[in-house]
XYZ file of N, CA and C in Angstrom:
873
model
N 33.138 -43.890 81.989
C 33.585 -43.438 79.972
C 32.704 -42.851 79.756
N 30.948 -43.035 80.264
C 29.742 -42.815 79.179
C 29.385 -41.870 79.909
N 30.217 -41.466 80.881
C 30.020 -39.332 81.296
C 30.733 -38.766 79.894
N 32.156 -39.278 80.415
C 32.871 -38.424 79.674
C 32.358 -38.436 77.503
N 31.923 -39.614 77.235
C 30.103 -39.790 75.576
C 30.163 -38.874 75.736
N 28.866 -38.868 76.754
C 27.976 -38.099 77.033
C 28.767 -36.626 76.566
N 29.560 -36.405 77.399
C 29.906 -35.059 77.194
C 30.023 -34.612 76.025
N 31.585 -35.732 76.003
C 31.327 -35.020 74.013
C 30.688 -34.930 73.214
N 29.459 -35.310 73.152
C 28.358 -35.981 72.544
C 28.042 -33.537 72.660
N 28.026 -33.959 74.044
C 27.026 -32.438 74.339
C 28.220 -31.640 74.013
N 29.196 -31.591 73.058
C 30.594 -30.770 73.076
C 29.933 -30.485 71.456
N 30.144 -31.458 70.540
C 29.919 -31.943 69.490
C 28.232 -31.453 68.718
N 27.135 -31.618 69.886
C 26.111 -30.430 69.826
C 26.099 -29.319 69.388
N 27.057 -28.960 70.501
C 26.730 -27.084 70.983
C 28.046 -26.519 69.383
N 28.763 -27.237 69.227
C 29.862 -27.053 68.283
C 28.439 -27.080 67.102
N 27.847 -28.353 66.784
C 27.098 -27.619 65.491
C 25.884 -26.208 64.970
N 25.742 -26.910 66.628
C 24.439 -25.785 66.870
C 25.136 -24.549 66.150
N 26.597 -24.117 67.391
C 27.298 -22.691 66.196
C 27.520 -22.286 65.043
N 27.800 -24.013 64.118
C 27.923 -23.523 62.320
C 27.143 -22.899 62.562
N 25.357 -23.763 62.815
C 24.517 -23.266 61.831
C 24.274 -21.863 62.644
N 24.582 -21.801 63.476
C 24.387 -20.247 63.645
C 25.297 -18.915 63.319
N 26.007 -19.988 62.693
C 27.194 -18.943 61.773
C 26.236 -18.744 59.907
N 26.299 -20.620 59.456
C 25.424 -20.081 58.159
C 24.115 -19.349 58.893
N 23.684 -18.820 59.027
C 22.361 -18.867 59.647
C 22.049 -17.223 58.902
N 23.896 -16.169 60.263
C 23.661 -15.892 60.125
C 24.481 -14.795 58.510
N 25.097 -15.667 58.150
C 25.763 -15.529 56.868
C 25.311 -15.456 55.912
N 23.648 -16.200 55.853
C 22.258 -15.641 55.055
C 22.160 -14.831 55.048
N 22.012 -14.592 56.148
C 20.842 -13.521 56.821
C 21.637 -12.036 56.157
N 22.742 -12.737 56.499
C 23.891 -11.215 55.474
C 23.745 -11.158 54.455
N 24.371 -12.327 53.277
C 24.492 -11.729 51.973
C 23.464 -11.605 51.278
N 21.748 -12.437 51.621
C 20.185 -12.015 50.995
C 19.934 -10.966 50.951
N 20.112 -10.119 51.750
C 19.507 -8.703 51.901
C 20.682 -7.987 50.434
N 22.248 -8.709 51.189
C 23.035 -7.966 49.935
C 22.841 -8.341 47.777
N 22.135 -9.047 47.852
C 21.613 -9.728 46.603
C 20.311 -8.799 46.297
N 19.022 -8.947 47.288
C 18.120 -7.628 46.901
C 18.517 -6.661 46.795
N 19.091 -6.071 47.504
C 19.840 -4.735 47.133
C 20.095 -4.037 46.112
N 21.235 -4.645 45.549
C 21.676 -4.938 44.029
C 20.652 -5.490 42.327
N 19.860 -6.085 42.850
C 17.950 -6.594 42.334
C 17.548 -4.824 42.425
N 17.410 -4.413 43.351
C 16.635 -3.274 42.997
C 17.759 -1.957 43.019
N 18.901 -1.959 43.129
C 19.970 -0.702 42.102
C 19.346 -1.105 40.733
N 19.304 -2.400 40.484
C 19.417 -3.228 38.838
C 18.326 -2.355 38.136
N 16.653 -2.789 38.559
C 15.687 -2.981 38.134
C 15.640 -1.463 37.484
N 15.143 -0.542 38.245
C 15.216 1.291 37.251
C 16.177 1.213 36.650
N 16.959 0.761 36.321
C 18.288 1.201 34.702
C 17.523 -0.081 33.723
N 17.452 -1.311 34.568
C 16.331 -2.231 32.794
C 14.925 -1.558 32.553
N 13.940 -1.074 33.639
C 12.772 -0.287 33.454
C 13.335 1.599 32.728
N 14.262 1.681 32.652
C 14.764 3.022 32.036
C 15.253 2.838 30.575
N 15.701 1.568 30.334
C 16.447 1.270 28.961
C 14.951 0.598 28.183
N 13.667 0.218 28.942
C 12.562 -0.567 28.217
C 12.361 0.475 27.530
N 11.864 0.888 28.151
C 10.935 2.609 28.508
C 11.639 3.459 27.059
N 12.859 3.250 26.959
C 13.270 3.997 25.857
C 13.099 3.688 24.452
N 13.790 1.956 24.557
C 13.458 1.555 23.441
C 11.906 1.907 23.140
N 10.480 1.733 23.966
C 9.517 1.969 23.202
C 9.109 3.051 22.912
N 9.574 4.003 24.285
C 9.541 6.073 23.597
C 9.934 5.680 21.565
N 11.330 4.689 21.552
C 11.947 5.543 19.842
C 10.543 5.269 19.691
N 10.894 3.811 19.541
C 10.199 1.817 18.658
C 8.373 3.302 18.426
N 7.413 3.336 19.127
C 6.405 4.358 19.245
C 6.852 5.485 18.049
N 7.633 5.792 17.850
C 7.787 7.122 16.769
C 7.642 6.449 15.923
N 8.023 6.193 15.445
C 8.187 5.261 14.267
C 6.563 5.463 13.768
N 5.912 5.250 14.613
C 4.792 5.151 13.799
C 4.303 6.930 13.347
N 3.784 7.988 14.038
C 3.969 9.277 13.820
C 4.588 9.811 11.905
N 6.041 9.017 12.359
C 6.845 8.970 10.992
C 6.470 8.242 10.600
N 6.281 6.899 10.194
C 5.662 6.343 8.889
C 4.869 6.983 8.215
N 3.742 7.405 9.229
C 2.370 7.489 8.568
C 2.420 9.247 8.161
N 3.961 10.178 8.374
C 3.814 11.386 8.060
C 4.355 11.705 6.707
N 5.174 10.306 6.596
C 5.661 9.834 5.074
C 5.229 9.484 3.837
N 3.960 8.026 4.690
C 2.714 7.905 3.529
C 1.680 8.973 3.327
N 1.658 10.231 4.048
C 0.843 11.059 3.678
C 1.808 12.264 2.721
N 2.942 12.324 2.994
C 3.391 13.612 1.714
C 4.087 11.874 0.797
N 3.878 11.161 0.809
C 3.797 10.413 -0.885
C 2.775 10.547 -1.239
N 1.955 10.811 -0.227
C -0.545 10.692 -0.976
C -0.080 12.034 -1.391
N 0.523 13.131 -1.563
C 0.476 14.152 -1.829
C 1.209 13.994 -3.039
N 2.796 13.489 -3.864
C 2.988 13.414 -5.211
C 2.635 13.056 -6.057
N 1.563 11.640 -5.233
C 1.011 11.338 -6.491
C -0.698 11.885 -6.430
N -0.706 12.649 -5.656
C -2.273 13.273 -6.336
C -1.526 14.228 -7.254
N -0.775 14.603 -7.018
C -0.183 15.843 -8.067
C 0.193 15.096 -9.267
N 0.889 13.823 -9.235
C 0.918 12.927 -10.737
C -0.310 12.960 -11.404
N -1.756 11.939 -10.127
C -2.762 11.768 -10.850
C -3.336 13.468 -11.201
N -3.354 13.927 -10.966
C -4.167 15.313 -11.388
C -3.151 15.232 -12.824
N -2.186 15.974 -12.708
C -1.290 16.313 -13.737
C -1.749 15.398 -15.398
N -1.808 13.609 -14.892
C -2.226 12.494 -15.900
C -3.660 12.985 -16.137
N -4.473 13.193 -15.744
C -5.952 13.745 -15.529
C -6.275 14.887 -16.783
N -5.167 15.143 -15.925
C -5.451 17.009 -17.341
C -4.784 16.672 -18.710
N -2.896 15.815 -19.181
C -2.933 14.809 -20.329
C -4.514 14.240 -20.946
N -5.243 13.300 -20.239
C -6.225 12.996 -20.948
C -7.316 13.621 -21.463
N -7.544 14.676 -20.163
C -8.836 15.511 -20.834
C -8.722 15.800 -22.203
N -7.791 16.675 -22.339
C -6.789 17.082 -22.797
C -6.785 16.126 -24.015
N -5.658 15.147 -24.103
C -6.251 14.437 -25.739
C -7.587 14.488 -26.317
N -8.430 14.253 -25.075
C -9.033 13.573 -25.224
C -10.423 14.362 -26.475
N -10.056 15.562 -25.685
C -11.022 17.042 -26.736
C -10.195 17.241 -27.928
N -8.659 16.776 -28.392
C -8.358 17.491 -29.070
C -8.939 17.056 -30.457
N -8.292 17.746 -31.303
C -9.061 17.029 -32.485
C -8.578 16.303 -33.186
N -9.478 15.295 -34.494
C -9.154 14.014 -34.777
C -7.876 14.502 -35.805
N -6.965 12.774 -35.511
C -5.753 13.057 -36.857
C -5.694 11.595 -37.343
N -5.417 11.062 -38.708
C -5.304 10.386 -39.708
C -4.657 9.289 -38.611
N -5.575 8.271 -38.907
C -5.166 6.960 -37.595
C -3.491 6.293 -38.854
N -2.332 6.925 -37.637
C -1.409 5.621 -37.937
C -1.207 4.919 -38.552
N -0.386 4.472 -39.487
C -0.242 3.005 -40.098
C 0.915 1.581 -39.675
N 1.606 2.744 -38.491
C 2.189 1.756 -37.909
C 1.704 1.547 -36.689
N 1.697 0.432 -36.340
C 0.590 0.189 -34.692
C 1.707 1.147 -33.864
N 3.294 0.384 -33.996
C 3.723 0.482 -32.497
C 3.277 2.728 -33.103
N 3.887 3.355 -33.753
C 2.805 4.896 -33.056
C 1.649 5.418 -32.499
N 1.194 3.611 -32.210
C -0.248 3.952 -31.609
C 0.140 4.060 -29.485
N 1.372 3.653 -30.006
C 1.858 3.120 -27.784
C 1.135 4.274 -27.444
N 1.820 6.188 -27.877
C 1.920 6.880 -27.157
C -0.138 7.776 -27.058
N 0.129 7.100 -28.436
C -1.708 7.452 -28.132
C -3.015 7.441 -28.061
N -2.937 6.472 -27.057
C -4.203 6.041 -26.264
C -5.065 6.914 -25.616
N -7.044 6.818 -27.058
C -7.545 7.853 -26.184
C -7.754 8.906 -27.466
N -6.589 8.821 -28.277
C -6.510 10.129 -28.749
C -7.193 10.272 -30.062
N -7.899 11.130 -30.986
C -9.189 10.624 -31.832
C -8.753 10.908 -33.057
N -9.002 9.444 -33.698
C -7.917 9.750 -35.045
C -9.578 9.403 -35.965
N -8.878 9.772 -37.229
C -10.116 8.971 -38.472
C -9.554 8.242 -39.405
N -10.676 7.493 -40.045
C -10.663 6.666 -40.677
C -12.041 6.733 -41.925
N -11.127 6.365 -43.450
C -12.648 5.876 -44.259
C -12.081 4.461 -44.172
N -13.006 3.260 -45.233
C -13.341 2.441 -45.913
C -14.875 2.101 -45.498
N -14.586 0.237 -45.139
C -15.664 -0.358 -44.802
C -15.775 -1.854 -44.234
N -16.913 -1.573 -43.687
C -16.805 -2.745 -42.040
C -17.498 -4.617 -43.478
N -16.205 -5.157 -42.439
C -16.431 -6.349 -42.827
C -17.951 -7.293 -41.879
N -19.440 -7.158 -42.014
C -19.764 -7.722 -40.745
C -19.640 -8.964 -40.578
N -19.047 -9.821 -41.635
C -19.277 -11.227 -41.821
C -18.257 -11.708 -40.241
N -17.245 -10.831 -39.671
C -16.073 -11.957 -38.838
C -16.672 -10.581 -37.080
N -18.187 -10.405 -36.925
C -18.115 -9.763 -35.672
C -17.790 -10.937 -34.967
N -17.458 -9.869 -33.503
C -16.673 -9.712 -31.787
C -17.817 -9.190 -31.614
N -18.281 -10.634 -30.273
C -18.750 -10.053 -29.529
C -18.036 -9.177 -28.049
N -17.810 -8.271 -26.693
C -16.822 -8.197 -25.895
C -18.272 -8.049 -24.793
N -18.105 -8.897 -24.271
C -19.667 -9.334 -22.571
C -19.122 -9.519 -21.142
N -19.655 -9.322 -20.464
C -20.618 -8.331 -20.721
C -21.108 -7.042 -20.351
N -21.739 -5.924 -21.230
C -21.655 -4.839 -21.147
C -22.281 -4.226 -20.749
N -22.455 -2.803 -20.007
C -23.840 -1.539 -19.487
C -22.924 -0.906 -20.859
N -23.972 -0.553 -21.263
C -23.983 1.376 -22.253
C -23.471 2.538 -21.511
N -22.894 3.825 -21.645
C -22.057 3.789 -21.322
C -23.264 5.060 -21.413
N -23.714 5.828 -20.160
C -24.178 7.024 -19.905
C -24.714 7.507 -19.105
N -23.701 9.206 -19.551
C -22.826 9.464 -18.212
C -24.589 10.385 -17.886
N -25.696 11.046 -18.173
C -27.112 11.609 -17.772
C -27.642 10.119 -17.072
N -27.491 9.072 -17.252
C -28.459 8.212 -16.096
C -27.405 7.451 -15.345
N -26.266 7.372 -15.362
C -25.021 7.025 -14.007
C -25.229 8.873 -13.752
N -25.469 9.131 -13.575
C -25.151 10.901 -12.601
C -26.649 9.972 -11.695
N -27.766 10.882 -12.286
C -28.502 10.398 -11.880
C -28.790 9.254 -11.434
N -27.780 7.747 -11.651
C -28.190 6.490 -9.973
C -26.658 6.400 -9.078
N -26.632 7.956 -9.028
C -24.950 7.438 -8.371
C -25.463 7.313 -6.987
N -24.956 6.818 -6.189
C -25.108 6.232 -4.719
C -26.331 5.450 -4.702
N -26.669 5.428 -5.919
C -27.961 3.924 -5.498
C -27.561 2.101 -5.723
N -28.122 1.675 -5.156
C -27.236 0.492 -5.063
C -27.889 -0.529 -5.500
N -28.878 0.190 -6.720
C -29.351 -0.947 -8.095
C -29.078 -0.260 -9.073
N -28.671 -1.268 -10.390
C -29.143 -0.101 -12.104
C -29.958 -0.549 -12.691
N -30.248 0.682 -13.374
C -31.145 -0.079 -14.646
C -31.026 0.171 -16.062
N -29.174 -0.363 -16.056
C -28.473 -0.816 -17.081
C -29.168 -2.119 -17.937
N -29.190 -1.519 -18.717
C -29.115 -3.088 -19.976
C -27.839 -3.623 -19.650
N -28.080 -4.646 -19.337
C -26.877 -6.009 -20.226
C -26.806 -6.165 -20.967
N -25.559 -6.052 -21.960
C -25.232 -6.407 -23.890
C -23.844 -6.941 -24.031
N -23.706 -6.235 -25.123
C -22.257 -6.496 -25.383
C -21.765 -5.320 -26.426
N -20.318 -5.750 -25.905
C -20.380 -4.037 -27.361
C -19.706 -5.481 -28.894
N -19.947 -4.241 -29.908
C -20.165 -5.021 -31.728
C -18.443 -4.494 -31.474
N -17.355 -5.770 -32.399
C -16.053 -5.289 -32.655
C -16.204 -5.891 -34.223
N -15.821 -5.025 -35.264
C -16.533 -4.878 -36.091
C -15.300 -4.827 -37.161
N -14.070 -6.010 -37.866
C -13.456 -5.660 -39.114
C -13.648 -4.862 -39.864
N -12.747 -3.335 -40.291
C -12.871 -2.420 -40.742
C -11.550 -2.369 -41.626
N -11.232 -3.079 -42.832
C -10.771 -1.815 -44.344
C -10.712 -0.513 -44.745
N -9.372 0.391 -43.945
C -9.344 1.560 -44.136
C -8.937 1.786 -45.814
N -9.375 1.370 -46.671
C -9.187 2.084 -47.877
C -7.987 2.768 -48.432
N -7.980 3.619 -47.548
C -6.668 5.063 -47.738
C -5.055 4.451 -46.861
N -5.400 3.708 -46.644
C -4.016 3.001 -45.480
C -3.811 0.713 -46.226
N -5.256 1.041 -46.371
C -4.923 -0.529 -47.487
C -4.640 -1.384 -45.816
N -5.510 -1.438 -45.048
C -5.260 -2.805 -43.872
C -6.758 -2.964 -43.458
N -6.898 -3.350 -42.883
C -7.875 -3.830 -42.046
C -7.665 -3.263 -40.256
N -8.322 -2.949 -39.582
C -7.891 -3.082 -38.226
C -9.736 -2.901 -37.596
N -9.597 -2.914 -35.858
C -10.890 -3.454 -35.220
C -11.359 -2.408 -35.079
N -12.576 -2.317 -35.383
C -13.324 -1.529 -35.271
C -14.625 -1.935 -34.101
N -14.783 -1.436 -32.295
C -15.891 -1.329 -31.302
C -17.090 -0.066 -31.881
N -18.012 -0.634 -32.565
C -18.718 -0.722 -33.655
C -19.688 0.522 -32.055
N -20.222 -0.317 -30.877
C -20.890 -0.005 -29.686
C -21.625 -1.328 -29.274
N -22.241 -0.150 -28.427
C -23.635 -0.657 -27.412
C -24.512 -1.699 -28.503
N -24.940 -2.843 -27.841
C -26.041 -3.869 -28.319
C -26.906 -4.193 -26.902
N -28.256 -3.943 -26.707
C -28.383 -4.852 -25.455
C -28.381 -6.695 -25.604
N -28.898 -7.643 -25.100
C -28.467 -8.506 -25.210
C -29.135 -9.744 -26.362
N -30.941 -8.858 -26.246
C -31.503 -9.046 -27.276
C -31.411 -9.339 -28.931
N -30.572 -7.738 -28.667
C -30.034 -7.687 -30.559
C -28.510 -8.608 -30.326
N -27.483 -9.376 -30.518
C -26.848 -9.968 -30.663
C -26.541 -10.349 -31.007
N -27.721 -10.615 -31.835
C -27.865 -11.968 -33.004
C -27.600 -10.692 -34.395
N -26.881 -10.651 -35.591
C -27.081 -10.115 -36.838
C -28.672 -9.447 -37.343
N -28.994 -10.756 -36.755
C -30.438 -10.745 -37.837
C -31.107 -9.971 -37.326
N -30.865 -9.864 -36.155
C -32.523 -9.095 -35.084
C -31.655 -7.155 -34.940
N -31.019 -6.804 -36.510
C -29.898 -5.403 -36.548
C -30.139 -5.265 -37.715
N -30.512 -5.836 -38.960
C -29.694 -5.937 -40.650
C -29.755 -4.096 -41.037
N -30.974 -3.765 -40.320
C -30.713 -1.922 -41.214
C -28.955 -0.977 -39.965
N -28.720 -1.718 -38.862
C -27.982 -0.466 -39.112
C -26.011 -1.503 -39.364
N -26.557 -2.627 -40.174
C -25.450 -3.078 -40.932
C -24.908 -2.492 -42.116
N -24.751 -1.368 -41.634
C -24.021 -0.510 -42.693
C -22.975 -0.672 -44.148
N -23.066 -0.909 -45.077
C -22.731 -1.204 -45.912
C -22.323 0.000 -47.236
N -20.585 -0.103 -46.862
C -20.369 0.621 -48.223
C -19.773 1.868 -47.735
N -18.399 2.560 -48.684
C -17.665 2.872 -47.408
C -18.217 3.971 -46.937
N -17.507 4.642 -45.535
C -18.934 5.509 -44.705
C -16.548 6.486 -43.934
N -16.910 7.475 -43.002
C -16.052 7.968 -42.672
C -16.346 7.588 -40.926
N -15.152 7.332 -40.228
C -14.812 7.164 -38.636
C -13.647 7.815 -38.471
N -15.310 8.232 -36.934
C -14.238 8.881 -36.037
C -13.968 8.101 -34.616
N -12.697 7.714 -34.231
C -13.217 6.747 -33.161
C -11.409 7.315 -31.669
N -11.618 6.385 -30.340
C -10.369 6.297 -30.346
C -9.663 5.814 -30.331
N -8.316 5.806 -29.719
C -7.579 4.465 -29.951
C -7.032 4.036 -28.349
N -7.262 2.599 -29.270
C -7.333 1.763 -27.027
C -6.263 1.047 -28.098
N -5.630 -0.019 -27.087
C -4.260 -0.776 -26.667
C -4.960 -1.948 -26.284
N -4.622 -2.787 -26.163
C -4.751 -4.458 -25.242
C -4.597 -4.140 -24.062
N -5.405 -5.025 -23.274
C -5.338 -5.767 -21.963
C -4.953 -6.445 -21.445
N -4.634 -6.639 -20.300
C -4.715 -8.260 -20.240
C -5.049 -8.003 -19.407
N -5.082 -9.500 -19.045
C -6.838 -10.136 -18.278
C -6.502 -9.830 -16.820
N -7.809 -9.286 -15.645
C -7.806 -8.356 -14.779
C -8.618 -9.836 -13.708
N -7.908 -9.252 -12.750
C -8.322 -11.188 -11.327
C -9.860 -10.949 -11.636
N -10.463 -11.761 -11.234
C -11.630 -12.543 -11.988
C -12.418 -12.556 -12.911
N -11.406 -11.484 -13.972
C -12.101 -11.267 -15.445
C -11.998 -13.269 -15.792
N -13.106 -13.810 -16.640
C -12.762 -15.153 -17.014
C -11.967 -14.902 -18.173
N -11.536 -15.797 -19.178
C -10.554 -15.988 -19.616
C -11.466 -15.731 -21.011
N -11.309 -15.493 -22.385
C -11.205 -15.544 -23.890
C -11.889 -16.612 -24.540
N -13.022 -16.738 -24.791
C -13.349 -18.184 -25.349
C -14.130 -17.438 -26.406
N -12.671 -17.358 -26.998
C -12.575 -17.553 -29.271
C -13.985 -18.478 -29.866
N -13.676 -19.757 -29.573
C -14.730 -20.070 -30.117
C -15.805 -19.653 -30.265
N -16.397 -19.586 -28.310
C -17.989 -19.617 -28.878
C -17.789 -17.176 -28.612
N -16.802 -17.004 -29.617
C -17.220 -15.244 -29.802
C -17.701 -14.899 -29.317
N -17.371 -14.991 -27.050
C -17.131 -14.381 -26.171
C -15.828 -13.853 -25.692
N -15.818 -12.379 -25.763
C -14.408 -12.070 -25.077
C -15.230 -10.820 -24.124
N -14.120 -11.278 -23.117
C -14.237 -10.370 -22.091
C -12.997 -8.954 -21.994
N -12.560 -9.121 -22.330
C -11.051 -8.338 -22.649
C -11.072 -7.687 -23.583
N -10.135 -6.929 -24.217
C -9.932 -6.849 -25.269
C -7.897 -7.303 -25.255
N -7.842 -8.386 -26.189
C -6.593 -8.889 -26.860
C -6.581 -9.322 -28.362
N -5.538 -8.204 -28.356
C -6.076 -7.197 -29.963
C -4.625 -8.363 -30.687
N -4.601 -9.198 -30.441
C -3.080 -10.133 -31.036
C -4.007 -10.940 -31.236
N -4.907 -11.544 -30.379
C -5.776 -12.998 -30.317
C -7.209 -12.650 -32.041
N -7.147 -11.300 -31.169
C -8.661 -10.391 -32.286
C -8.323 -10.797 -33.764
N -7.518 -10.767 -33.492
C -6.876 -9.833 -34.836
C -6.457 -10.964 -36.025
N -5.457 -11.960 -34.746
C -5.228 -13.294 -35.448
C -6.751 -13.750 -35.974
N -7.587 -13.743 -35.332
C -9.713 -14.499 -35.464
C -9.811 -13.868 -36.566
N -9.256 -13.048 -37.125
C -9.927 -11.633 -38.181
C -9.594 -11.285 -39.105
N -8.549 -11.334 -38.300
C -7.450 -11.414 -40.017
C -6.893 -9.688 -40.981
N -6.613 -9.120 -39.145
C -6.865 -7.808 -38.903
C -5.264 -7.403 -38.865
N -5.514 -6.268 -38.583
C -4.108 -5.436 -38.057
C -4.308 -5.867 -36.411
N -3.421 -5.472 -35.141
C -4.013 -5.896 -33.353
C -4.197 -3.670 -33.352
N -4.659 -3.299 -34.197
C -5.097 -1.991 -33.932
C -6.708 -1.470 -34.400
N -7.079 -0.963 -32.522
C -7.974 -1.079 -32.175
C -9.010 0.587 -31.753
N -10.550 0.610 -32.545
C -10.496 2.030 -31.912
C -11.862 2.421 -31.774
N -12.648 2.623 -30.491
C -13.943 3.125 -30.351
C -14.458 3.831 -31.030
N -15.143 3.300 -31.477
C -16.213 4.173 -32.743
C -17.243 5.612 -31.876
N -16.846 7.016 -32.115
C -17.213 8.060 -31.417
C -19.102 7.803 -31.516
N -19.676 8.692 -30.417
C -21.228 9.115 -30.728
C -21.891 8.748 -32.422
N -21.485 9.718 -33.004
C -20.986 10.374 -34.393
C -22.025 9.137 -35.030
N -21.289 7.860 -34.695
C -21.021 6.789 -35.480
C -22.425 6.166 -35.792
N -23.584 5.952 -34.840
C -24.301 5.477 -34.170
C -25.271 5.621 -35.103
N -26.678 4.635 -36.430
C -27.183 4.094 -37.044
C -28.239 4.481 -36.876
N -29.708 4.738 -37.001
C -30.309 3.478 -36.441
C -30.310 2.208 -36.766
N -30.971 1.626 -35.154
C -30.734 -0.273 -35.663
C -30.036 -0.721 -35.187
N -28.412 0.626 -35.124
C -27.089 -0.279 -34.788
C -26.766 0.005 -33.555
N -25.465 -0.597 -33.049
C -25.760 -0.342 -31.976
C -24.804 1.060 -31.621
N -25.186 1.523 -30.139
C -24.820 2.722 -29.930
C -22.904 2.993 -29.362
N -22.393 3.819 -30.370
C -21.222 4.289 -30.892
C -21.201 5.370 -28.704
N -19.550 5.507 -29.273
C -19.560 6.722 -27.866
C -19.628 5.462 -26.112
N -18.934 4.640 -26.708
C -18.860 4.038 -25.668
C -17.280 3.809 -24.581
N -17.083 5.076 -25.000
C -15.135 4.389 -24.405
C -15.592 5.343 -23.251
N -14.672 4.187 -21.980
C -15.337 4.788 -20.217
C -14.104 4.832 -19.920
N -13.776 6.712 -19.737
C -12.350 7.146 -19.289
C -12.954 7.374 -17.789
N -12.089 6.751 -17.335
C -12.139 6.959 -15.258
C -10.888 6.499 -15.277
N -10.239 7.190 -14.430
C -9.083 7.665 -13.510
C -9.567 8.355 -12.114
N -9.545 7.307 -11.429
C -10.066 7.490 -10.035
C -8.846 8.454 -9.168
N -9.038 9.329 -8.230
C -8.789 10.054 -7.653
C -8.965 10.832 -6.197
N -7.910 9.232 -5.154
C -9.036 9.162 -4.560
C -7.701 9.675 -3.216
N -6.037 10.396 -4.136
C -4.678 10.705 -2.966
C -5.121 11.375 -2.192
N -6.422 12.192 -1.995
C -6.903 12.802 -2.005
C -7.658 12.842 0.700
N -8.271 11.835 -0.192
C -8.346 10.432 1.237
C -7.405 10.517 1.394
N -6.810 9.277 1.024
C -4.979 9.033 1.591
C -4.793 10.407 2.271
N -4.445 11.228 1.853
C -3.408 12.186 2.796
C -4.022 12.324 4.143
N -5.640 13.055 4.344
C -5.558 12.800 5.007
C -6.258 11.995 6.266
N -6.041 10.362 6.023
C -6.408 9.518 6.838
C -5.044 9.242 7.058
N -3.935 9.740 6.403
C -2.448 9.600 7.099
C -1.794 10.734 7.465
N -2.512 12.087 7.389
C -1.164 13.081 8.433
C -2.473 12.830 9.409
N -3.443 12.372 9.565
C -4.229 12.679 10.658
C -4.142 11.512 11.696
N -3.662 10.331 11.290
C -3.309 9.154 12.097
C -1.316 9.521 12.667
N -0.724 10.521 11.844
C 0.054 11.306 12.444
C -0.390 12.442 13.167
N -0.993 13.079 12.926
C -1.477 14.184 14.463
C -1.955 14.005 15.474
N -2.903 12.304 15.230
C -3.597 11.759 16.873
C -1.937 11.386 17.018
N -1.381 10.159 16.947
C -0.333 9.100 17.336
C 0.437 10.450 18.127
N 1.469 11.555 16.963
C 1.892 12.620 17.149
C 1.644 13.415 19.149
N 0.131 13.383 19.297
C -0.852 13.813 20.491
C 0.350 12.806 21.169
N -0.779 11.455 20.612
C -0.218 9.947 22.235
C 1.385 10.152 22.222
N 2.007 10.218 21.241
C 3.561 10.894 22.054
C 4.173 11.052 22.760
N 3.849 12.281 22.519
C 4.403 13.557 23.552
C 3.713 13.679 24.428
N 2.500 13.182 24.730
C 1.416 13.124 26.043
C 1.839 12.203 26.737
N 2.661 10.646 26.541
C 3.429 9.834 27.650
C 4.580 10.328 27.584
N 5.097 10.340 26.849
C 6.913 10.974 27.007
C 7.213 11.863 27.237
N 6.293 12.974 26.574
C 7.488 14.665 27.451
C 7.126 15.499 27.905
N 4.941 14.919 28.579
C 4.313 16.265 29.150
C 4.734 15.201 30.945
N 5.036 13.448 30.567
C 4.375 13.525 32.353
C 5.429 14.123 33.695
N 4.596 13.753 34.292
C 4.869 13.619 35.943
C 6.285 13.609 35.968
N 7.969 14.145 36.438
C 8.534 13.696 36.534
C 8.598 12.166 37.812
N 9.739 11.155 37.463
C 9.571 10.487 38.245
C 9.097 9.145 38.190
N 7.650 8.912 36.952
C 6.567 8.530 36.776
C 7.086 7.891 35.485
């Protein structure tokens, strides 16, 4: 009985060894098959990834070219605008229209008026520096400026021929001359003829303080508020330099600036387009076969 039992156990052990051997052989035979499948799928996946990356990176030079072309159009528009503005500034003065609506298309257009000032209602736009093209040309590129700080004196002006009052920027005074008692000689009396440029209202720019009518400190042109305070029409002109009188504000303080940096942007965008196009071609079109 014991011998028979030992013989049965030996046979069972032999069977288990055979099963394990078959399982092992089956596993070895199956695993290489899976590796071969993965190896076949890898090149296809890599090719798909390279194709996606190739066309995605092509968006960079295409976008840069589009932005450069857009800046070319913007530059044409800006040059036309500058030309129109220069011709408007140099035009002969025309009588000031009585209707404020007509002034919307006349900004920077010289107009002429006749009347007298009401110096008792002066307004002060500050801080301002005097417009002086010669000094500004000398100091171009310097870190510091010798310009004095002061204010623009805004004075109600009654137009006798139109029967209404407007606001006139008489010009620049240094801070020490802000008090009208320090410049009595410059307080023009009686009727005068004036030429000035039409200016429209402006909105407050970022970081510019709010106007303070209570302290008579104005930081930007709010024509409605100024007109309400002084009892005038919301019409505003910058008196020209010829309006300057000894001891009074210095006229001609219209600062006409239109930034035209589009050529720099054109060079930047087209340069980026050329550089990225070269890199794209070098990587995707000139690479060796099989890489």
